[in-house]
Short mmCIF file of C-alpha atoms in Angstrom, two decimals:
data_model
loop_
_atom_site.label_atom_id
_atom_site.label_comp_id
_atom_site.label_asym_id
_atom_site.label_seq_id
_atom_site.Cartn_x
_atom_site.Cartn_y
_atom_site.Cartn_z
CA MET A 80 -46.10 12.39 11.07
CA GLY A 81 -42.41 11.87 10.85
CA SER A 82 -39.83 14.09 13.10
CA VAL A 83 -38.06 16.69 11.61
CA ILE A 84 -34.22 17.17 11.98
CA HIS A 85 -32.90 20.59 11.90
CA PHE A 86 -29.36 21.20 10.40
CA TRP A 87 -28.25 22.80 13.75
CA GLU A 88 -29.09 19.45 15.40
CA ILE A 89 -26.52 17.44 13.30
CA ARG A 90 -23.17 16.88 14.62
CA ILE A 91 -20.43 16.38 12.11
CA ALA A 92 -16.76 15.50 13.09
CA PRO A 93 -14.45 18.08 11.94
CA VAL A 94 -12.21 17.16 8.79
CA ARG A 95 -8.74 16.27 9.93
CA PRO A 96 -6.69 16.55 6.72
CA ASN A 97 -3.39 15.84 8.46
CA SER A 98 -4.68 12.43 9.78
CA THR A 99 -5.74 11.69 6.01
CA ARG A 100 -2.17 12.60 4.90
CA ARG A 101 -0.67 10.53 7.76
CA ARG A 102 -2.79 7.52 6.91
CA GLN A 103 -1.74 7.94 3.14
CA ALA A 104 1.84 8.14 4.02
CA ARG A 105 1.57 5.16 6.26
CA SER A 106 -0.28 2.94 3.55
CA PHE A 107 2.54 4.03 1.10
CA ARG A 108 5.51 2.86 3.40
CA THR A 109 3.50 -0.50 4.21
CA GLU A 110 3.11 -1.07 0.38
CA ALA A 111 6.94 -0.13 -0.03
CA GLN A 112 7.86 -2.74 2.52
CA LEU A 113 5.99 -5.31 1.04
CA LEU A 114 7.40 -4.75 -2.36
CA ASP A 115 10.83 -4.59 -0.77
CA SER A 116 10.09 -7.96 0.92
CA LEU A 117 9.25 -9.51 -2.55
CA ALA A 118 12.46 -8.03 -4.05
CA VAL A 119 14.69 -9.45 -1.42
CA LEU A 120 12.90 -12.90 -1.80
CA LEU A 121 13.33 -12.78 -5.54
CA GLU A 122 16.99 -12.52 -5.15
CA SER A 123 17.34 -16.01 -3.81
CA ARG A 124 14.09 -17.54 -5.01
CA GLU A 125 11.78 -18.05 -8.07
CA PHE A 126 8.67 -16.48 -7.95
CA ASP A 127 6.49 -19.59 -7.97
CA THR A 128 8.18 -20.76 -4.83
CA ILE A 129 7.53 -17.61 -3.04
CA SER A 130 4.04 -17.59 -0.93
CA ILE A 131 2.15 -14.55 0.34
CA ASP A 132 2.80 -15.93 3.67
CA ASN A 133 6.87 -15.67 3.00
CA ILE A 134 6.25 -11.90 1.94
CA THR A 135 4.24 -10.95 4.83
CA ARG A 136 6.73 -12.82 7.38
CA ARG A 137 9.48 -11.28 6.02
CA SER A 138 7.89 -7.71 5.91
CA GLY A 139 6.43 -8.18 9.45
CA PHE A 140 2.90 -7.60 8.37
CA ALA A 141 -0.21 -9.77 8.68
CA VAL A 142 -1.78 -11.21 5.50
CA GLY A 143 -4.73 -9.26 5.73
CA THR A 144 -2.61 -6.31 5.38
CA PHE A 145 -1.07 -7.79 2.02
CA TYR A 146 -4.61 -8.16 0.80
CA LYS A 147 -5.53 -4.61 1.67
CA HIS A 148 -2.69 -3.52 -0.74
CA PHE A 149 -2.71 -6.23 -3.41
CA ALA A 150 -5.44 -8.48 -4.82
CA ASP A 151 -2.96 -11.44 -5.20
CA LYS A 152 0.60 -12.36 -5.71
CA GLN A 153 0.64 -11.63 -9.28
CA ALA A 154 -0.65 -8.13 -8.34
CA ILE A 155 2.35 -7.42 -6.04
CA LEU A 156 4.73 -8.66 -8.96
CA GLU A 157 3.35 -6.10 -11.35
CA ALA A 158 3.58 -3.40 -8.59
CA LEU A 159 7.13 -4.41 -8.12
CA PHE A 160 7.84 -4.30 -11.94
CA ALA A 161 6.11 -0.79 -12.21
CA ARG A 162 8.31 0.50 -9.44
CA TYR A 163 11.58 -0.84 -11.22
CA GLN A 164 10.25 0.90 -14.35
CA GLU A 165 9.73 4.05 -12.76
CA GLU A 166 13.10 4.02 -11.20
CA ARG A 167 14.62 3.22 -14.61
CA THR A 168 12.90 5.90 -16.21
CA MET A 169 13.90 8.43 -13.51
CA LEU A 170 17.61 7.43 -13.95
CA LEU A 171 17.46 7.71 -17.67
CA ARG A 172 16.03 11.26 -17.47
CA ARG A 173 18.86 12.36 -15.39
CA ALA A 174 21.44 11.12 -17.93
#
């Protein structure tokens, strides 16, 4: 016969919504810094000559952090393009 676990015996950690929001904000900032690093590198170099290592070194993050946010170099370029499109759209709406 198996043992029975009663609901009052189960311990569940309390949900901390603030920690989730902080983690999301930190993740957003990290992604923005990686995008900013690529943007700066693109000012002086062609995309094909920029490595993931160049991007992470410039941003101060590890390569693993890059891969946590982007699948590959093409993905970060697409994200940067999407960010520029969003900024352009916002500027046009203001005009």
